[in-house]
XYZ file of C-alpha atoms in Angstrom:
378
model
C 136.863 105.253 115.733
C 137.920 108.811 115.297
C 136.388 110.820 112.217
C 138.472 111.885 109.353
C 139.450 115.873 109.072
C 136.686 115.811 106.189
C 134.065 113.818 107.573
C 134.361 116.279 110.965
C 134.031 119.391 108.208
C 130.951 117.651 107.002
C 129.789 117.481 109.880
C 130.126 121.101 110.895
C 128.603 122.117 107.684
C 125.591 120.428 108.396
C 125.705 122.100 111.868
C 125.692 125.851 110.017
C 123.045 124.429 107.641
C 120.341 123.778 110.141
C 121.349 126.541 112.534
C 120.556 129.196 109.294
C 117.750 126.975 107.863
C 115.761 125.891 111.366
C 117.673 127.252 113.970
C 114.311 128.744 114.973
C 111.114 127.417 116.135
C 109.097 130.082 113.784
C 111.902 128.818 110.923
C 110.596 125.303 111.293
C 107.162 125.859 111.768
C 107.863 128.363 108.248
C 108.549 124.692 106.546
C 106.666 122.499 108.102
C 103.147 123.781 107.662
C 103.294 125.028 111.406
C 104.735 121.858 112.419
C 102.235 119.444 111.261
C 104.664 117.858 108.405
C 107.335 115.930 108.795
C 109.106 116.569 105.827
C 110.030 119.536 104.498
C 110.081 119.897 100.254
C 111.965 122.756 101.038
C 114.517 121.730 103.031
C 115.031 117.967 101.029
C 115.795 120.255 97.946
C 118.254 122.313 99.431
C 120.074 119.614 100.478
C 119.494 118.025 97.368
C 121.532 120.671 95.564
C 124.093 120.494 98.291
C 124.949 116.791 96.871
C 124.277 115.751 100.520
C 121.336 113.542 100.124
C 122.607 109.783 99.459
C 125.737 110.345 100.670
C 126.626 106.915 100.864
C 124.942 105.501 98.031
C 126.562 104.314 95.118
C 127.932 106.861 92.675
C 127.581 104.398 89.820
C 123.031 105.164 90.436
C 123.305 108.487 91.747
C 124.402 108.280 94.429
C 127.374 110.055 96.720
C 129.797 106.913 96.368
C 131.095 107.630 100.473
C 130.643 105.153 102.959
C 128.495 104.587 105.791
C 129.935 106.433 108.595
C 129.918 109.547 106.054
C 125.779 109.039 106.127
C 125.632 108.284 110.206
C 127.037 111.557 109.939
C 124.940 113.240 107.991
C 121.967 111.192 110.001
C 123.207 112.219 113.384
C 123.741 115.968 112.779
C 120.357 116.624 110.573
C 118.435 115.024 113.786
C 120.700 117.059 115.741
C 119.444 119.970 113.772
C 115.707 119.191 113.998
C 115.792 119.516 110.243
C 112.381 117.986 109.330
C 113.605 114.918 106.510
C 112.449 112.037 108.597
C 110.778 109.977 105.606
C 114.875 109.927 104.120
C 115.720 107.653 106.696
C 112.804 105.407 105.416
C 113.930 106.075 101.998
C 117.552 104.801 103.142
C 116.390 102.050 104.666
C 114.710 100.793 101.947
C 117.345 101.259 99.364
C 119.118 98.982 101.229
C 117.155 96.275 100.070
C 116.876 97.341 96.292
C 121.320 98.100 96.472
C 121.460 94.334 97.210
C 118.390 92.204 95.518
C 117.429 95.055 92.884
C 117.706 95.094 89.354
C 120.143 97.803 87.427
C 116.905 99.706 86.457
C 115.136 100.195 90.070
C 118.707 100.463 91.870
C 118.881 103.743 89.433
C 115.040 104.695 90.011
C 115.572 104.667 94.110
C 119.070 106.013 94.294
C 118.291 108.846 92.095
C 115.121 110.086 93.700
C 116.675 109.791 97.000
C 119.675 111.871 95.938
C 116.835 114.492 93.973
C 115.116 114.811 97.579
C 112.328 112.514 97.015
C 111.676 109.668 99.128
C 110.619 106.219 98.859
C 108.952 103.640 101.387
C 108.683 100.066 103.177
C 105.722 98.722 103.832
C 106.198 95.605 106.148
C 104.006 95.721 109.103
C 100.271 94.706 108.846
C 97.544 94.973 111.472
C 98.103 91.188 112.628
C 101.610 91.474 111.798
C 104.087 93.802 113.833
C 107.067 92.444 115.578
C 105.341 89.126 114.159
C 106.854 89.940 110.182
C 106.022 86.178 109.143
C 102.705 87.077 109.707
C 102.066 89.035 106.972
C 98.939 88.239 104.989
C 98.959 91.078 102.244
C 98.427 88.881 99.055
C 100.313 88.973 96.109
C 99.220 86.449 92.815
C 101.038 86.111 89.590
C 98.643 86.620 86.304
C 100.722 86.381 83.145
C 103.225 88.904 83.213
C 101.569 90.807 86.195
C 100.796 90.836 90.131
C 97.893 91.355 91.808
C 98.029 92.835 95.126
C 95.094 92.617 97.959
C 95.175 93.747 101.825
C 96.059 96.370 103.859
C 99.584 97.751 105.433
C 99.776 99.527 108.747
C 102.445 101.835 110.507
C 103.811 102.683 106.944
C 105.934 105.490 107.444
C 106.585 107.776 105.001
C 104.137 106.430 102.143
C 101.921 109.937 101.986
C 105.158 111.053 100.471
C 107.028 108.352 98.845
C 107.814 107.686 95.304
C 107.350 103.763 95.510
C 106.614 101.465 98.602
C 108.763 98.252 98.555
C 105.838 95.864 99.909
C 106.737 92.526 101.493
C 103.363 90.069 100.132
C 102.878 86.736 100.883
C 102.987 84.583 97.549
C 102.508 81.403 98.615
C 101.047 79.722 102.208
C 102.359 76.132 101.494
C 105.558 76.718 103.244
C 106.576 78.006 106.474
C 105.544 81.484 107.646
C 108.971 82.619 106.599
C 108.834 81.367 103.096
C 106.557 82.166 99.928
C 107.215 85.657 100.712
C 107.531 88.133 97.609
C 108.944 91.790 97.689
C 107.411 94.146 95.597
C 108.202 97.708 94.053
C 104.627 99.488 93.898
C 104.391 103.387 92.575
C 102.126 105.099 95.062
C 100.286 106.775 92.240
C 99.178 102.984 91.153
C 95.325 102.296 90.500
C 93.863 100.654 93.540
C 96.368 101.545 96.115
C 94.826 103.958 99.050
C 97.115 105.694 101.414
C 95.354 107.421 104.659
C 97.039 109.162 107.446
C 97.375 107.709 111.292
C 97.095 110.732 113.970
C 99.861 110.283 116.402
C 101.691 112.342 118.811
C 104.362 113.735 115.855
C 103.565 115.567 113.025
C 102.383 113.464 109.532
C 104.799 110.533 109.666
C 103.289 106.876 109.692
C 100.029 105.729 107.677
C 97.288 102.936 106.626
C 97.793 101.463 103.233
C 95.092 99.437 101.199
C 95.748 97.578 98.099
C 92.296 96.626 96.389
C 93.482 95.012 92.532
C 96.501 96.758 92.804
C 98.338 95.689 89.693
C 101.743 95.903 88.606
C 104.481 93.993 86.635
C 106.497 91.323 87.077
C 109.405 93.705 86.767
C 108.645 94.889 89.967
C 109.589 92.287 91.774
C 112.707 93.235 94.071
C 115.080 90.382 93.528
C 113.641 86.212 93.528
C 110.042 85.856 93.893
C 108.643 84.143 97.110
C 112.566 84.693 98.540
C 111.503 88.257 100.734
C 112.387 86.988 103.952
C 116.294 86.613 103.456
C 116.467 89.573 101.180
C 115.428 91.541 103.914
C 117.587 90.794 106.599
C 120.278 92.823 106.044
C 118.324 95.899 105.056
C 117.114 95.519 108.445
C 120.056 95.403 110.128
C 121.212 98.387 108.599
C 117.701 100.083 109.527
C 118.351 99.792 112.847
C 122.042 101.229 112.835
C 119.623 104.206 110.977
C 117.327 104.729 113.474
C 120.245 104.397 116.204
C 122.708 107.593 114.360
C 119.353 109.818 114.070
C 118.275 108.888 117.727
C 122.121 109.787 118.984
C 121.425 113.356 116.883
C 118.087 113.746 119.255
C 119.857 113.030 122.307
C 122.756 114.946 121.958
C 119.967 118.167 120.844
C 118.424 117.480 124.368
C 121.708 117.954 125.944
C 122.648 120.650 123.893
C 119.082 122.583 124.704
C 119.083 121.706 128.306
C 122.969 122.803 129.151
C 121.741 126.065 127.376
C 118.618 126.335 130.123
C 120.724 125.369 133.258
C 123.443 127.892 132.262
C 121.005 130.965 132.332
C 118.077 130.020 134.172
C 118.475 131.690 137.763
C 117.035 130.019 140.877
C 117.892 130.783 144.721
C 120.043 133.203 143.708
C 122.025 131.195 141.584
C 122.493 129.468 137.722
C 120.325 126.507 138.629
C 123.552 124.383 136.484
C 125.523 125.302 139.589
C 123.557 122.426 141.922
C 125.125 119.681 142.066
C 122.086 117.534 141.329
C 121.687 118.849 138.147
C 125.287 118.841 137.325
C 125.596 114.808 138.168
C 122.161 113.861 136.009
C 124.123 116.236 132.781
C 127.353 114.138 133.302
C 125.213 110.940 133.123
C 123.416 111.731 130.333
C 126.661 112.952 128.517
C 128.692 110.080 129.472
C 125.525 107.757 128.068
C 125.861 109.616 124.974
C 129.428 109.186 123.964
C 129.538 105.612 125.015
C 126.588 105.077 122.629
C 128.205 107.464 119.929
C 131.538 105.234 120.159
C 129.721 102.334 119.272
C 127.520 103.315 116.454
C 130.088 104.935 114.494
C 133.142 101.932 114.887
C 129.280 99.385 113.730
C 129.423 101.650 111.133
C 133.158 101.677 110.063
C 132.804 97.664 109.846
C 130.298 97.917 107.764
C 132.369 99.955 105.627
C 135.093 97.489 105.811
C 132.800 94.624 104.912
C 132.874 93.088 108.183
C 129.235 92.005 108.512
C 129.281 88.636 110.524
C 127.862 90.355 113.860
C 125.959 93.248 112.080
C 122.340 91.893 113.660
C 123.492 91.885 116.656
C 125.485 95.216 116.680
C 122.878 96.921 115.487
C 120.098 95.489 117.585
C 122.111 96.692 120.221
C 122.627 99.966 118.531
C 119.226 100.903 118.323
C 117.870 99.587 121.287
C 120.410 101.688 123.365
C 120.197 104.814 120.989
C 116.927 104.926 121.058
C 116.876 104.218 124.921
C 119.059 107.320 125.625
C 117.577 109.515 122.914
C 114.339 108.875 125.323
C 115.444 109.519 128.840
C 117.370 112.880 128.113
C 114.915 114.096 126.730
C 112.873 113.123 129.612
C 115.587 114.672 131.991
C 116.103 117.071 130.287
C 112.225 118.210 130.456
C 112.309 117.375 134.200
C 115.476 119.659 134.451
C 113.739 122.361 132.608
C 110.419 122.501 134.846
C 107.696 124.564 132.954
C 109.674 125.567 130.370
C 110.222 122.002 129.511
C 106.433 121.650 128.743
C 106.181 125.264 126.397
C 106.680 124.788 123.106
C 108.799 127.582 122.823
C 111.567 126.071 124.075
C 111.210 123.038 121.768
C 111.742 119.764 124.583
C 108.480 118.746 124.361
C 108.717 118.045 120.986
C 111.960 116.293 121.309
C 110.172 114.340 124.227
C 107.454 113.428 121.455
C 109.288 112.078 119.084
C 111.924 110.210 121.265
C 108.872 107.748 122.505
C 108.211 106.153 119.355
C 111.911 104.646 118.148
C 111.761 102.180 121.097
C 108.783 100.878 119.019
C 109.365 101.438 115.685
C 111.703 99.390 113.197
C 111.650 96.545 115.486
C 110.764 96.921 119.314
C 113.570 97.014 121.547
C 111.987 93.709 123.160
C 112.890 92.119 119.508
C 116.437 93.708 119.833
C 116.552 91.953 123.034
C 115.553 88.718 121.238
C 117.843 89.019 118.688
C 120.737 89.474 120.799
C 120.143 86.830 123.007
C 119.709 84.491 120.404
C 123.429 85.593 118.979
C 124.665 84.430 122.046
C 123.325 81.238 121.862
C 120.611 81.497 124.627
C-alpha cells in the first residue's frame, strides 16, 4: 500500500523531530544518562505534547483515534531516529490486550498514560517459561474480593518504568497448561512487588520481577478470570507486527548511516561506495528493506480494515523477517564501515547491539517459524 499525503507528512515530521532532538550522539547521550537509559522522560513528554504518543489508540480513552498504519509510522521513523522510547512499544503492546478484554475504567487508565508519555508493561515470561508461555507458574489465588500473587517474572521489559504490569498468573493447575490462566493489572508501586534490573548488551531495558503477597483487587483482573490464554493471542499478534515496524526503522538507519560512510570515506584513491562490491551488498540490503517495508505496512492496512483471519501468521512472518534484516545490515553495514564501524562515534555498534536481541524477544523467530508452519497445515 502507498501512504496517504498526511500520513507521509507525519512521517517527515517525525524525521525533523529526531534530527533536532537526537540527531547527535552527545544529544542522545544528553537524554539518556550517557546512554545507559532506554527511555528518555524528556523526549516521551515532548512527544506527548505533540499529540503523537497513542496515535492509534482510541480517541474515546485518550487516545489519537488513527489507525494502525498511522502508529507503524510513527514506530518505524522514531526507531529510525534512534529516539530512545523503547518501553512505548511495550506499553502498546500491552494495551492491546486491555483495548480488547479491559474494562471502561483500565482501558482509560492505560490509554491515557500512554498518550501522557508514561508507559506500562507485560510480564509473561518466567525463568522456566520462555517460548514455553503455558509454562508459567507465577501464582495467583482469589481471597474474598482480592488476589494474591507469588513468584517471579523474567525478561520483563520495561517494568523499572512502567505504570502497571499486565501479569499473566496461573489460577488454576486442574486443566491443561493453556487453561486456568488469569491476567492481571498490578501497579508497580504495589506492596510486595520487587523489580531489579538485568545487565545486557543495551542500555536499561528488560528486568527480574518478584511478587512476594502481592495483593490487589479483583478489579484488576483484565477481562474473565482463568481465560488469559485466548485473551492474549491477538495482543500478540499485534506485538509482533510492533517489533517488526520499529526493527524496519533500525534497518533502514543502518542503511541510511552506512550510504553516508561509503559516500565520503576515501580508499585507493577513490569513494570506497564506488567498488562494486560494496555497491551490490547496499542494493541487497535496500532491496531486503522495501520488500519487508511493503509487507508490514499492507499487514497493517488489514488490520485497519478488520481483516484479521491470517494476522498470526502475517505477523509471525513480519517480525521474523524484520527483525532478520534489521540484524544483518547492521552487521554489513559494520563490516562495510571497518573501524569506524566498531567507534562509538559513528553510532553502528550500537545499532549492531540492539538489532541482536528482536530475533529473541517477543517470541523467537524459531516460534515464528512454528507458527507459520502450523498455518499451513504442516
Amino acid at each position: 500500500m502507498e501512504l496517504s499525503k498526511e500520513q507521509k507528512q507525519f512521517a517527515e515530521a517525525i524525521r525533523e523531530f529526531s534530527l533536532r532532538e537526537c540527531g547527535t550522539l552527545a544529544q542522545r547521550d544528553a537524554v539518556t544518562d550517557g546512554g545507559t537509559l532506554s527511555n528518555s522522560p524528556q523526549i516521551l513528554a515532548k512527544l506527548a505534547e505533540l499529540g503523537w504518543l497513542g496515535v492509534s489508540l482510541p480517541a474515546e480513552y485518550g487516545g489519537g483515534g488513527a489507525g494502525f498504519v498511522d502508529e507503524c509510522v510513527f514506530l518505524e521513523e522514531t526507531s529510525r531516529g534512534l529516539l530512545p522510547i523503547t518501553g512505548y512499544s511495550t506499553g502498546l503492546t500491552a494495551a492491546q490486550t486491555y483495548l480488547r478484554w479491559g474494562s471502561p475504567e483500565q482501558k482509560k487508565t492505560i490509554v491515557s498514560n500512554l498518550a501522557a508519555g508514561k508507559l506500562e508493561a507485560i510480564a509473561l515470561s518466567e525463568p522456566g517459561a520462555g517460548s514455553d508461555l503455558g509454562g508459567v507458574r507465577v501464582r495467583s489465588v482469589s481471597e474474598g474480593d482480592e488476589y494474591v500473587i507469588n513468584g517471579q517474572k523474567t525478561w520483563i521489559s520495561a517494568a523499572h518504568v512502567a505504570e502497571h504490569l499486565l501479569v499473566l498468573t496461573r489460577e488454576d493447575s486442574s486443566g491443561t497448561k493453556h487453561e486456568g490462566l488469569t491476567l492481571l493489572m498490578v501497579p508497580t508501586q504495589t506492596p510486595g512487588l520487587e523489580i531489579r534490573g538485568i545487565p545486557t548488551m543495551e542500555a536499561h531495558t528488560v528486568n527480574d520481577v518478584f511478587f512476594t503477597d502481592v495483593r490487589v483487587p479483583a478489579s484488576a483482573v483484565v477481562g474473565r478470570p482463568r481465560n488469559a490464554w485466548k485473551q492474549l493471542m491477538r495482543g500478540l499478534s499485534v506485538e509482533r507486527l510492533i517489533i517488526a515496524a520499529m526493527s524496519l526503522g533500525a534497518a533502514r538507519r543502518s542503511l541510511d548511516d552506512v550510504i553516508a560512510y561509503v559516500g565520503q570515506r576515501e580508499q585507493f584513491g577513490r569513494k570506497i561506495g564506488s567498488f562494486q562490491v560494496l555497491r551490490h551488498r547496499i542494493a541487497d540490503l535496500a532491496t531486503d528493506i522495501a520488500f519487508a517495508q511493503a509487507f508490514v505496512y499492507d499487514a497493517a492496512a488489514r488490520v485497519d480494515a478488520g481483516q484479521e483471519d491470517d494476522l498470526a501468521r502475517e505477523s509471525a512472518m513480519a517480525k521474523m523477517r524484520c527483525t532478520e534484516i534489521a540484524k544483518n545490515t547492521a552487521l554489513q553495514a559494520m563490516q562495510m564501515m571497518g573501524g569506524y564501524g566498531y567507534a562509538r562515534e559513528y553510532g553502528m555498534e550500537g545499532q549492531v547491539r540492539k538489532a541482536l536481541a528482536p530475533p529473541i524477544y517477543g517470541g523467537t523467530n524459531e516460534i515464528q517459524r512454528e507458527i507459520i508452519a502450523k498455518s499451513l497445515e504442516l
